[in-house]
Amino acid sequence: MSEEIIKINSLSFKYNEDEENVLNDITLSVTKGSWVSIVGHNGSGKSTLAKFLIGLLIPSQSNTVVIGGYDTFDEELIWEVRKKAGMVFQNPENQMVATTVRDDIAFGLENIGIERTEMLDRIEWSLKKVKMEQYVDHEPHRLSGGQKQRVAIAGIIAMHPSVLILDEATSMLDPMGRQEVLETVRMLNKDEGMTIINITHDLEETIFSDQIVVMNRGKIYAKGLPEQVFQEKDRLVESGLELPFSLDVQTRLVDKGIGLTKLCLTKEGLVNELW
Ligand code: ADP
């Protein structure tokens, strides 16, 4: 049976007592090695949910958020939880702290007390994984956006987390940078078996997912395989999301009786099937 790495059980949360819940009764299970996309318009609660996954927010009850077997309710174990999940943020500039790529990755490793020889091994290994090994002596600020995000990913995977969380990590990148980052993440998922949580407002990125979770006003509005969620296109549009361009065009053509085929989103990509 597949191992469950994240379990969220009826999680509700509000930042301020006198305001509405930002998360409402969220229940979610993530299988080890899977790719989960969390989508939703701005303000739907995606980043707040991510804060629970990396132990920045702590639930008020036990067994509500469990990561890699650790109950995040237990503040004494919170450092163990934080080692389990690493997050890459939206703005690559804000994640660079050192003057060389090597030192940038070393910074996180020093913080968790990794000794020097192992540190150098991990830097080499992680840069190879994101195909940035030739930039080890480069200044991070001179890299392109996509390269910076790949270095940020290297810095996270060097700490050997079980789960890699991307919070709108491609939204500030040009199409090429975005492609580079998605390919890197796909490889980490397929070849290294790393569990991926990709938080995005871009449905195009959900194509490789094993599970899409659609959030709307702090609730899970729909969840399932891409082919299931995209069957309910109207619900996606209702929740404020834009359909991927190619799917949108095809849907409009078919609605007008012009299209002869339907476009299906599968793990292999966009596939044309006879209508
Ligand atoms: P998303 O990531 O989907 O854009 P967020 O989780 O960032 O959504 O925000 C959900 C809601 O919580 C929004 O209404 C936002 O204004 C509110 N919010 C987010 N962070 C805070 C905070 N630190 N304090 C108070 N309200 C917040």
Short mmCIF file of C-alpha atoms and ligand atoms in Angstrom, two decimals:
data_model
loop_
_atom_site.label_atom_id
_atom_site.label_comp_id
_atom_site.label_asym_id
_atom_site.label_seq_id
_atom_site.Cartn_x
_atom_site.Cartn_y
_atom_site.Cartn_z
CA MET A 1 0.00 0.00 0.00
CA SER A 2 1.25 3.53 -0.76
CA GLU A 3 2.71 5.37 2.18
CA GLU A 4 0.99 8.55 3.31
CA ILE A 5 3.49 11.39 3.88
CA ILE A 6 1.09 14.22 4.68
CA LYS A 7 -2.24 13.92 6.40
CA ILE A 8 -4.46 16.92 7.08
CA ASN A 9 -7.57 16.29 9.07
CA SER A 10 -10.40 18.88 9.32
CA LEU A 11 -8.02 21.84 9.56
CA SER A 12 -9.68 25.20 10.13
CA PHE A 13 -7.80 28.41 10.86
CA LYS A 14 -8.23 32.17 11.18
CA TYR A 15 -5.45 34.76 11.65
CA ASN A 16 -7.63 37.06 13.77
CA GLU A 17 -10.40 36.09 16.17
CA ASP A 18 -12.82 38.68 14.81
CA GLU A 19 -12.34 37.64 11.16
CA GLU A 20 -13.65 34.79 9.03
CA ASN A 21 -11.80 31.48 8.73
CA VAL A 22 -9.00 31.57 6.16
CA LEU A 23 -9.01 27.75 6.06
CA ASN A 24 -12.24 25.81 6.48
CA ASP A 25 -12.34 22.12 7.32
CA ILE A 26 -9.45 21.08 5.05
CA THR A 27 -8.93 17.31 4.78
CA LEU A 28 -6.19 16.03 2.50
CA SER A 29 -3.96 13.01 2.13
CA VAL A 30 -0.70 13.07 0.16
CA THR A 31 1.02 9.84 -0.88
CA LYS A 32 4.81 9.62 -0.67
CA GLY A 33 6.41 10.29 -4.06
CA SER A 34 3.32 11.92 -5.55
CA TRP A 35 2.91 15.37 -7.14
CA VAL A 36 0.07 17.44 -5.80
CA SER A 37 -0.97 20.77 -7.32
CA ILE A 38 -2.80 23.21 -5.08
CA VAL A 39 -4.59 25.76 -7.25
CA GLY A 40 -6.89 28.66 -6.50
CA HIS A 41 -7.22 32.39 -7.07
CA ASN A 42 -5.44 34.95 -4.87
CA GLY A 43 -6.57 34.90 -1.27
CA SER A 44 -8.07 31.39 -1.44
CA GLY A 45 -5.80 30.15 1.37
CA LYS A 46 -3.04 28.29 -0.50
CA SER A 47 -0.05 29.95 1.20
CA THR A 48 -1.68 29.68 4.60
CA LEU A 49 -2.07 25.94 4.06
CA ALA A 50 1.61 25.76 3.01
CA LYS A 51 2.63 27.46 6.28
CA PHE A 52 1.11 24.51 8.16
CA LEU A 53 3.07 22.10 5.97
CA ILE A 54 6.43 23.63 6.86
CA GLY A 55 5.63 24.16 10.53
CA LEU A 56 5.38 27.96 10.38
CA LEU A 57 1.83 27.72 11.66
CA ILE A 58 0.94 25.14 14.27
CA PRO A 59 -2.57 23.63 14.52
CA SER A 60 -4.44 23.96 17.79
CA GLN A 61 -5.33 20.26 18.01
CA SER A 62 -3.33 17.06 17.71
CA ASN A 63 -3.59 14.78 14.62
CA THR A 64 -4.78 17.68 12.48
CA VAL A 65 -1.61 18.04 10.40
CA VAL A 66 0.77 15.07 10.39
CA ILE A 67 3.92 15.17 8.24
CA GLY A 68 6.19 12.17 7.78
CA GLY A 69 4.69 10.62 10.92
CA TYR A 70 5.22 13.73 13.07
CA ASP A 71 2.23 15.47 14.60
CA THR A 72 2.86 19.16 13.95
CA PHE A 73 0.77 19.98 17.04
CA ASP A 74 3.79 19.00 19.12
CA GLU A 75 5.98 22.12 19.37
CA GLU A 76 8.89 20.05 20.71
CA LEU A 77 8.98 18.16 17.41
CA ILE A 78 8.55 21.19 15.18
CA TRP A 79 12.22 21.16 14.09
CA GLU A 80 11.81 17.57 12.93
CA VAL A 81 8.75 18.66 10.94
CA ARG A 82 10.66 21.57 9.42
CA LYS A 83 13.36 19.15 8.23
CA LYS A 84 10.72 17.07 6.45
CA ALA A 85 9.47 19.81 4.15
CA GLY A 86 11.34 22.54 2.29
CA MET A 87 9.78 25.43 0.46
CA VAL A 88 10.79 27.49 -2.58
CA PHE A 89 9.14 30.91 -2.70
CA GLN A 90 7.93 33.23 -5.44
CA ASN A 91 10.76 35.76 -5.64
CA PRO A 92 14.16 34.18 -6.39
CA GLU A 93 15.94 37.40 -5.33
CA ASN A 94 14.73 37.09 -1.75
CA GLN A 95 16.14 33.59 -1.39
CA MET A 96 19.77 34.35 -2.24
CA VAL A 97 21.89 35.16 0.79
CA ALA A 98 25.54 34.64 -0.23
CA THR A 99 28.00 35.88 -2.85
CA THR A 100 28.54 32.51 -4.56
CA VAL A 101 26.18 29.68 -5.42
CA ARG A 102 28.31 27.34 -3.26
CA ASP A 103 28.03 29.56 -0.17
CA ASP A 104 24.36 30.06 -0.76
CA ILE A 105 23.68 26.33 -0.48
CA ALA A 106 26.21 25.98 2.36
CA PHE A 107 24.28 28.56 4.39
CA GLY A 108 21.24 26.31 4.91
CA LEU A 109 23.44 23.28 5.62
CA GLU A 110 25.47 25.17 8.25
CA ASN A 111 22.23 26.11 9.95
CA ILE A 112 21.35 22.46 10.45
CA GLY A 113 24.88 21.59 11.60
CA ILE A 114 26.17 19.53 8.65
CA GLU A 115 29.93 19.00 8.87
CA ARG A 116 32.23 20.31 6.10
CA THR A 117 33.01 17.17 4.06
CA GLU A 118 29.40 16.13 3.92
CA MET A 119 28.42 19.71 3.16
CA LEU A 120 30.66 19.78 0.07
CA ASP A 121 29.25 16.43 -1.09
CA ARG A 122 25.71 17.66 -0.67
CA ILE A 123 26.43 20.92 -2.55
CA GLU A 124 27.88 18.96 -5.47
CA TRP A 125 25.03 16.45 -5.45
CA SER A 126 22.24 19.03 -5.26
CA LEU A 127 23.71 21.28 -7.98
CA LYS A 128 24.04 18.25 -10.28
CA LYS A 129 20.39 17.38 -9.66
CA VAL A 130 19.26 20.82 -10.83
CA LYS A 131 21.89 20.88 -13.64
CA MET A 132 23.69 23.92 -12.22
CA GLU A 133 27.01 22.32 -11.21
CA GLN A 134 29.00 24.53 -13.61
CA TYR A 135 27.75 27.64 -11.77
CA VAL A 136 29.10 26.70 -8.33
CA ASP A 137 31.47 29.70 -8.19
CA HIS A 138 29.06 32.16 -9.82
CA GLU A 139 27.41 35.10 -8.13
CA PRO A 140 23.73 34.18 -7.61
CA HIS A 141 22.56 37.68 -8.50
CA ARG A 142 24.00 37.40 -12.01
CA LEU A 143 21.97 34.28 -12.85
CA SER A 144 18.71 34.29 -14.80
CA GLY A 145 15.42 33.94 -12.90
CA GLY A 146 15.07 30.26 -13.81
CA GLN A 147 18.68 29.55 -12.78
CA LYS A 148 18.15 31.34 -9.45
CA GLN A 149 15.09 29.22 -8.71
CA ARG A 150 17.07 26.08 -9.60
CA VAL A 151 19.77 27.15 -7.12
CA ALA A 152 17.03 27.80 -4.54
CA ILE A 153 15.73 24.26 -5.19
CA ALA A 154 19.29 22.89 -4.83
CA GLY A 155 19.57 24.67 -1.47
CA ILE A 156 16.39 22.96 -0.30
CA ILE A 157 17.08 19.45 -1.60
CA ALA A 158 20.61 19.60 -0.13
CA MET A 159 18.86 19.42 3.24
CA HIS A 160 17.28 16.11 2.20
CA PRO A 161 13.62 16.95 2.82
CA SER A 162 10.91 14.40 2.06
CA VAL A 163 8.61 17.01 0.56
CA LEU A 164 9.43 19.90 -1.77
CA ILE A 165 6.86 22.69 -1.69
CA LEU A 166 6.82 25.38 -4.39
CA ASP A 167 4.77 28.46 -3.54
CA GLU A 168 4.14 30.27 -6.86
CA ALA A 169 7.82 29.54 -7.59
CA THR A 170 7.45 30.13 -11.34
CA SER A 171 5.13 33.13 -11.33
CA MET A 172 7.92 35.72 -11.67
CA LEU A 173 9.80 33.81 -14.39
CA ASP A 174 9.78 34.16 -18.16
CA PRO A 175 8.46 31.14 -20.14
CA MET A 176 11.96 29.65 -20.51
CA GLY A 177 12.75 29.99 -16.78
CA ARG A 178 9.39 28.48 -15.93
CA GLN A 179 10.03 25.54 -18.23
CA GLU A 180 13.49 24.96 -16.68
CA VAL A 181 12.07 24.93 -13.16
CA LEU A 182 9.16 22.64 -14.02
CA GLU A 183 11.49 20.19 -15.78
CA THR A 184 13.80 20.17 -12.74
CA VAL A 185 10.91 19.51 -10.41
CA ARG A 186 9.54 16.81 -12.69
CA MET A 187 12.90 15.06 -12.68
CA LEU A 188 13.11 15.24 -8.85
CA ASN A 189 9.65 13.71 -8.67
CA LYS A 190 10.20 10.97 -11.26
CA ASP A 191 13.84 10.01 -10.66
CA GLU A 192 14.33 10.82 -6.97
CA GLY A 193 10.79 9.97 -5.85
CA MET A 194 10.47 13.31 -4.10
CA THR A 195 6.99 14.34 -3.03
CA ILE A 196 6.03 17.63 -4.70
CA ILE A 197 3.43 20.16 -3.60
CA ASN A 198 3.14 22.84 -6.28
CA ILE A 199 1.07 25.83 -5.25
CA THR A 200 0.09 27.82 -8.31
CA HIS A 201 -2.69 29.84 -9.85
CA ASP A 202 -1.66 28.52 -13.27
CA LEU A 203 -3.59 25.42 -14.34
CA GLU A 204 -1.10 24.75 -17.14
CA GLU A 205 1.38 23.61 -14.45
CA THR A 206 -0.93 20.95 -13.07
CA ILE A 207 -0.45 18.62 -16.00
CA PHE A 208 2.09 16.38 -14.23
CA SER A 209 0.07 16.05 -11.02
CA ASP A 210 -1.21 12.91 -9.43
CA GLN A 211 -3.75 15.04 -7.60
CA ILE A 212 -5.13 18.55 -8.16
CA VAL A 213 -6.64 20.34 -5.17
CA VAL A 214 -8.77 23.35 -6.08
CA MET A 215 -9.17 25.85 -3.25
CA ASN A 216 -11.81 28.53 -3.06
CA ARG A 217 -12.48 30.78 -0.04
CA GLY A 218 -10.45 28.58 2.28
CA LYS A 219 -12.24 25.37 1.29
CA ILE A 220 -11.32 22.45 -0.93
CA TYR A 221 -13.68 23.05 -3.84
CA ALA A 222 -12.65 20.05 -5.95
CA LYS A 223 -9.89 17.44 -5.89
CA GLY A 224 -8.82 14.51 -8.02
CA LEU A 225 -6.72 13.43 -10.97
CA PRO A 226 -6.14 16.12 -13.64
CA GLU A 227 -8.46 14.32 -16.06
CA GLN A 228 -11.22 14.27 -13.41
CA VAL A 229 -10.81 17.91 -12.36
CA PHE A 230 -10.62 19.15 -15.95
CA GLN A 231 -13.83 17.28 -16.78
CA GLU A 232 -15.50 19.83 -14.51
CA LYS A 233 -14.21 22.86 -16.37
CA ASP A 234 -17.18 24.99 -15.29
CA ARG A 235 -16.32 24.53 -11.62
CA LEU A 236 -12.74 25.66 -12.28
CA VAL A 237 -13.98 28.80 -14.01
CA GLU A 238 -16.53 29.37 -11.21
CA SER A 239 -13.73 29.27 -8.65
CA GLY A 240 -11.98 32.13 -10.46
CA LEU A 241 -9.34 30.14 -12.37
CA GLU A 242 -8.45 30.58 -16.01
CA LEU A 243 -8.42 27.42 -18.12
CA PRO A 244 -5.10 26.56 -19.80
CA PHE A 245 -5.05 28.46 -23.10
CA SER A 246 -5.09 25.41 -25.39
CA LEU A 247 -7.92 23.77 -23.44
CA ASP A 248 -9.90 27.00 -23.46
CA VAL A 249 -9.58 27.45 -27.23
CA GLN A 250 -10.53 23.84 -27.89
CA THR A 251 -13.54 24.04 -25.56
CA ARG A 252 -14.78 27.20 -27.30
CA LEU A 253 -14.39 25.60 -30.72
CA VAL A 254 -16.24 22.48 -29.67
CA ASP A 255 -19.01 24.64 -28.12
CA LYS A 256 -19.42 26.26 -31.54
CA GLY A 257 -19.52 22.84 -33.22
CA ILE A 258 -16.21 23.50 -34.99
CA GLY A 259 -13.85 21.13 -33.17
CA LEU A 260 -13.81 17.50 -34.19
CA THR A 261 -11.59 16.35 -31.38
CA LYS A 262 -11.44 16.99 -27.69
CA LEU A 263 -8.29 17.89 -25.88
CA CYS A 264 -7.57 15.86 -22.76
CA LEU A 265 -5.04 16.67 -20.12
CA THR A 266 -3.19 13.54 -19.11
CA LYS A 267 0.16 12.85 -17.44
CA GLU A 268 1.62 12.41 -20.93
CA GLY A 269 0.60 15.96 -21.85
CA LEU A 270 -2.21 17.36 -23.92
CA VAL A 271 -3.75 14.56 -25.97
CA ASN A 272 -6.27 14.86 -28.77
CA GLU A 273 -9.02 12.27 -28.63
CA LEU A 274 -11.91 11.75 -31.02
CA TRP A 275 -14.96 13.57 -29.64
P1 ADP B 1 -3.34 32.60 -1.36
O1 ADP B 1 -2.01 31.98 -1.09
O2 ADP B 1 -4.32 31.64 -1.96
O3 ADP B 1 -3.25 33.87 -2.14
P2 ADP B 1 -3.32 33.33 1.45
O4 ADP B 1 -3.22 32.09 2.26
O5 ADP B 1 -2.10 34.14 1.25
O6 ADP B 1 -4.00 32.98 0.05
O7 ADP B 1 -4.41 34.29 2.09
C1 ADP B 1 -5.71 33.83 2.48
C2 ADP B 1 -6.38 34.95 3.26
O8 ADP B 1 -5.68 35.16 4.50
C3 ADP B 1 -6.41 36.29 2.55
O9 ADP B 1 -7.66 36.89 2.81
C4 ADP B 1 -5.28 37.05 3.21
O10 ADP B 1 -5.56 38.44 3.21
C5 ADP B 1 -5.30 36.51 4.63
N1 ADP B 1 -3.97 36.54 5.26
C6 ADP B 1 -2.84 35.98 4.76
N2 ADP B 1 -1.79 36.17 5.60
C7 ADP B 1 -2.28 36.86 6.67
C8 ADP B 1 -1.70 37.35 7.88
N3 ADP B 1 -0.41 37.14 8.17
N4 ADP B 1 -2.52 38.02 8.73
C9 ADP B 1 -3.82 38.21 8.47
N5 ADP B 1 -4.44 37.77 7.34
C10 ADP B 1 -3.69 37.10 6.45
#
